């Protein structure tokens, strides 16, 4: 099943765990906060995260101390 993801930047503490777990999905903005960048998503949550990256996505979610990474089966907005 398709997965979509966004980062709630208001909750992000810029710890770096998601970028370590899933560098193809997450990078950091100018303030050091995480965002979804896979395939140019720009943290909109409208780009499908492919099945071959779902393990990394799950690891990022589980390693996030503030639970700011959101994942769902449909696009956000």
mmCIF file of C-alpha atoms in Angstrom:
data_model
loop_
_atom_site.group_PDB
_atom_site.id
_atom_site.type_symbol
_atom_site.label_atom_id
_atom_site.label_comp_id
_atom_site.label_asym_id
_atom_site.label_seq_id
_atom_site.Cartn_x
_atom_site.Cartn_y
_atom_site.Cartn_z
ATOM 1 C CA UNK A 1 0.000 0.000 0.000
ATOM 2 C CA UNK A 2 1.222 3.499 -0.805
ATOM 3 C CA UNK A 3 2.692 5.595 2.006
ATOM 4 C CA UNK A 4 2.935 9.373 2.242
ATOM 5 C CA UNK A 5 4.845 11.354 4.834
ATOM 6 C CA UNK A 6 5.290 14.863 6.205
ATOM 7 C CA UNK A 7 7.210 16.365 9.107
ATOM 8 C CA UNK A 8 5.429 18.588 11.608
ATOM 9 C CA UNK A 9 8.151 21.235 11.794
ATOM 10 C CA UNK A 10 6.559 22.753 14.873
ATOM 11 C CA UNK A 11 7.426 19.558 16.743
ATOM 12 C CA UNK A 12 10.837 18.874 15.140
ATOM 13 C CA UNK A 13 13.875 19.401 17.387
ATOM 14 C CA UNK A 14 16.447 18.953 14.591
ATOM 15 C CA UNK A 15 17.986 15.859 16.199
ATOM 16 C CA UNK A 16 18.997 14.296 12.877
ATOM 17 C CA UNK A 17 17.657 10.815 13.522
ATOM 18 C CA UNK A 18 15.312 10.701 10.523
ATOM 19 C CA UNK A 19 18.030 11.825 8.117
ATOM 20 C CA UNK A 20 20.308 9.104 9.453
ATOM 21 C CA UNK A 21 17.605 6.452 9.142
ATOM 22 C CA UNK A 22 16.236 7.518 5.755
ATOM 23 C CA UNK A 23 18.533 9.955 3.930
ATOM 24 C CA UNK A 24 16.700 9.478 0.624
ATOM 25 C CA UNK A 25 13.463 10.695 2.217
ATOM 26 C CA UNK A 26 14.498 13.348 4.757
ATOM 27 C CA UNK A 27 16.836 16.341 4.637
ATOM 28 C CA UNK A 28 17.057 19.548 6.648
ATOM 29 C CA UNK A 29 15.994 23.085 5.842
ATOM 30 C CA UNK A 30 17.957 26.268 6.550
ATOM 31 C CA UNK A 31 16.870 26.181 10.189
ATOM 32 C CA UNK A 32 18.021 22.581 10.579
ATOM 33 C CA UNK A 33 14.485 21.210 10.746
ATOM 34 C CA UNK A 34 13.625 17.974 8.991
ATOM 35 C CA UNK A 35 11.470 17.842 5.888
ATOM 36 C CA UNK A 36 10.416 15.240 3.342
ATOM 37 C CA UNK A 37 12.405 15.804 0.160
ATOM 38 C CA UNK A 38 11.871 12.513 -1.681
ATOM 39 C CA UNK A 39 11.247 13.210 -5.388
ATOM 40 C CA UNK A 40 10.896 16.948 -4.693
ATOM 41 C CA UNK A 41 7.987 16.568 -2.269
ATOM 42 C CA UNK A 42 9.039 19.690 -0.299
ATOM 43 C CA UNK A 43 7.297 18.358 2.831
ATOM 44 C CA UNK A 44 3.856 18.483 1.201
ATOM 45 C CA UNK A 45 3.108 14.783 1.695
ATOM 46 C CA UNK A 46 1.873 14.221 -1.836
ATOM 47 C CA UNK A 47 4.649 12.001 -3.192
ATOM 48 C CA UNK A 48 4.404 8.231 -2.783
ATOM 49 C CA UNK A 49 7.225 6.765 -0.730
ATOM 50 C CA UNK A 50 8.054 3.561 -2.629
ATOM 51 C CA UNK A 51 7.828 0.148 -0.997
ATOM 52 C CA UNK A 52 11.588 -0.345 -1.166
ATOM 53 C CA UNK A 53 12.011 2.657 1.198
ATOM 54 C CA UNK A 54 9.236 1.755 3.638
ATOM 55 C CA UNK A 55 11.620 0.037 6.087
ATOM 56 C CA UNK A 56 13.766 3.176 6.236
ATOM 57 C CA UNK A 57 10.648 5.318 6.645
ATOM 58 C CA UNK A 58 9.463 3.146 9.525
ATOM 59 C CA UNK A 59 12.897 3.302 11.161
ATOM 60 C CA UNK A 60 12.813 7.108 10.916
ATOM 61 C CA UNK A 61 9.350 7.219 12.494
ATOM 62 C CA UNK A 62 10.412 4.938 15.327
ATOM 63 C CA UNK A 63 13.625 6.865 15.991
ATOM 64 C CA UNK A 64 11.967 10.304 16.132
ATOM 65 C CA UNK A 65 11.916 11.433 19.780
ATOM 66 C CA UNK A 66 9.103 13.950 19.230
ATOM 67 C CA UNK A 67 6.937 11.789 16.925
ATOM 68 C CA UNK A 68 6.794 14.648 14.418
ATOM 69 C CA UNK A 69 6.959 12.389 11.341
ATOM 70 C CA UNK A 70 3.457 11.696 10.088
ATOM 71 C CA UNK A 71 2.670 8.787 7.751
ATOM 72 C CA UNK A 72 -0.604 7.847 6.120
ATOM 73 C CA UNK A 73 -1.953 5.802 3.226
ATOM 74 C CA UNK A 74 -3.328 8.805 1.293
ATOM 75 C CA UNK A 75 -1.750 12.093 0.258
ATOM 76 C CA UNK A 76 -1.795 14.940 2.769
ATOM 77 C CA UNK A 77 -4.016 17.734 1.393
#
